[in-house]
Every structure is written in structure tokens, then in C-alpha cells.
mmCIF file of C-alpha atoms in Angstrom:
data_model
loop_
_atom_site.group_PDB
_atom_site.id
_atom_site.type_symbol
_atom_site.label_atom_id
_atom_site.label_comp_id
_atom_site.label_asym_id
_atom_site.label_seq_id
_atom_site.Cartn_x
_atom_site.Cartn_y
_atom_site.Cartn_z
ATOM 1 C CA MET X 1 147.053 -139.277 12.302
ATOM 2 C CA TYR X 2 150.545 -139.465 13.870
ATOM 3 C CA ASN X 3 153.879 -137.602 12.964
ATOM 4 C CA ILE X 4 156.503 -140.196 12.096
ATOM 5 C CA LEU X 5 160.064 -139.239 11.623
ATOM 6 C CA THR X 6 162.624 -140.939 9.551
ATOM 7 C CA VAL X 7 166.168 -140.175 10.763
ATOM 8 C CA LYS X 8 169.293 -140.754 9.022
ATOM 9 C CA ASN X 9 172.667 -140.263 10.346
ATOM 10 C CA GLY X 10 174.509 -137.190 8.879
ATOM 11 C CA GLN X 11 174.017 -133.614 8.447
ATOM 12 C CA CYS X 12 170.705 -131.835 8.211
ATOM 13 C CA GLU X 13 169.627 -128.423 7.628
ATOM 14 C CA PRO X 14 167.421 -126.646 10.406
ATOM 15 C CA ARG X 15 163.880 -126.021 9.581
ATOM 16 C CA LYS X 16 163.490 -122.260 8.160
ATOM 17 C CA ASN X 17 160.410 -121.681 10.104
ATOM 18 C CA GLU X 18 159.273 -123.198 13.272
ATOM 19 C CA ILE X 19 155.899 -124.382 12.135
ATOM 20 C CA ASP X 20 157.743 -126.552 9.600
ATOM 21 C CA TYR X 21 158.351 -128.938 12.603
ATOM 22 C CA HIS X 22 154.587 -129.311 12.892
ATOM 23 C CA ILE X 23 153.748 -129.331 9.049
ATOM 24 C CA PRO X 24 156.924 -129.883 7.000
ATOM 25 C CA PRO X 25 156.891 -128.466 3.468
ATOM 26 C CA CYS X 26 157.759 -131.811 2.244
ATOM 27 C CA LEU X 27 154.076 -132.847 3.176
ATOM 28 C CA TYR X 28 152.315 -130.054 1.289
ATOM 29 C CA ARG X 29 151.486 -132.254 -1.538
ATOM 30 C CA HIS X 30 150.567 -135.388 0.495
ATOM 31 C CA LYS X 31 147.112 -136.692 0.049
ATOM 32 C CA TYR X 32 146.260 -136.256 3.834
ATOM 33 C CA ILE X 33 147.524 -132.694 3.985
ATOM 34 C CA ARG X 34 144.142 -131.336 4.749
ATOM 35 C CA GLU X 35 143.730 -133.712 7.741
ATOM 36 C CA LEU X 36 147.065 -132.758 9.213
ATOM 37 C CA TYR X 37 146.345 -129.310 8.777
ATOM 38 C CA GLU X 38 142.929 -129.398 10.289
ATOM 39 C CA LYS X 39 144.324 -131.444 13.266
ATOM 40 C CA LYS X 40 147.140 -128.751 14.029
ATOM 41 C CA MET X 41 144.779 -125.846 13.594
ATOM 42 C CA ARG X 42 142.384 -127.498 16.123
ATOM 43 C CA GLU X 43 145.275 -128.068 18.442
ATOM 44 C CA PHE X 44 146.603 -124.511 18.366
ATOM 45 C CA LYS X 45 143.184 -123.063 18.752
ATOM 46 C CA ARG X 46 142.368 -125.292 21.791
ATOM 47 C CA ILE X 47 145.753 -124.214 23.416
ATOM 48 C CA THR X 48 145.235 -120.526 22.699
ATOM 49 C CA ALA X 49 141.685 -120.741 24.035
ATOM 50 C CA GLY X 50 142.983 -122.446 27.272
ATOM 51 C CA ILE X 51 145.658 -119.689 27.776
ATOM 52 C CA GLU X 52 142.953 -117.040 27.225
ATOM 53 C CA ASN X 53 140.730 -118.721 29.906
ATOM 54 C CA SER X 54 143.561 -119.117 32.374
ATOM 55 C CA ALA X 55 143.587 -117.251 35.677
ATOM 56 C CA ASN X 56 147.334 -116.784 35.089
ATOM 57 C CA PRO X 57 147.876 -116.652 31.455
ATOM 58 C CA ASP X 58 151.467 -117.169 30.115
ATOM 59 C CA ALA X 59 151.960 -114.312 27.645
ATOM 60 C CA GLU X 60 154.953 -115.833 25.948
ATOM 61 C CA LYS X 61 153.028 -119.320 25.175
ATOM 62 C CA TYR X 62 150.065 -117.152 24.174
ATOM 63 C CA GLU X 63 152.108 -115.276 21.493
ATOM 64 C CA LYS X 64 153.887 -118.431 20.216
ATOM 65 C CA ASN X 65 150.395 -120.180 19.647
ATOM 66 C CA LYS X 66 149.126 -117.077 18.077
ATOM 67 C CA TYR X 67 152.165 -117.190 15.793
ATOM 68 C CA PHE X 68 151.524 -120.722 14.911
ATOM 69 C CA LEU X 69 147.826 -120.038 14.090
ATOM 70 C CA ASN X 70 149.025 -116.995 11.924
ATOM 71 C CA GLU X 71 151.474 -119.406 10.162
ATOM 72 C CA LEU X 72 148.928 -122.105 9.657
ATOM 73 C CA ASN X 73 146.784 -119.352 7.960
ATOM 74 C CA ARG X 74 149.612 -118.596 5.747
ATOM 75 C CA ILE X 75 150.143 -122.369 4.852
ATOM 76 C CA LYS X 76 146.381 -122.506 4.201
ATOM 77 C CA LYS X 77 146.583 -119.921 1.456
ATOM 78 C CA ASP X 78 149.698 -121.746 -0.131
ATOM 79 C CA LEU X 79 147.951 -124.988 -0.094
ATOM 80 C CA ALA X 80 144.688 -123.456 -1.318
ATOM 81 C CA LEU X 81 142.685 -125.647 1.224
#
């Protein structure tokens, strides 16, 4: 599964939440949302585990990835996955 962007010239609204760049709300009803959700969850869990196991963990990256994991859990409730 790959993220594909369709871009149009003009103004756009910034995303309300940073996780929306990874799983845009417009895809919440897509038939493959479960697969995308699970892919992103695995990705952020793997990154977070790597930071935890690092000799010199980057606290900022760790907190950001924990934030993404929390946001994915919120999305899971919204999607009833």
C-alpha cells in the first residue's frame, strides 16, 4: 500500500492534526482503511521500539512517535476497527 497525493494548484487548508498527514480523514471510509491503519501502527511501533533500544535515544522523536501512537488509538475508536 502506498500513499498517493493528488495535487491541485490553488489554496489548501492545513491539516488540523499532524497524524492527518499519515491517515487523512477523507480516507476513514475507504475500504482499505484497516490495512492503512495497521501499516501505520506497525511503522510507529517499530520506530518507537528502535528509539527505546537506542544507546542515545532522541527524546523529541520518541515523544512524537508516542503522540502518533496515541492519535492512532484515537482514530481506531473513531473507525470502530
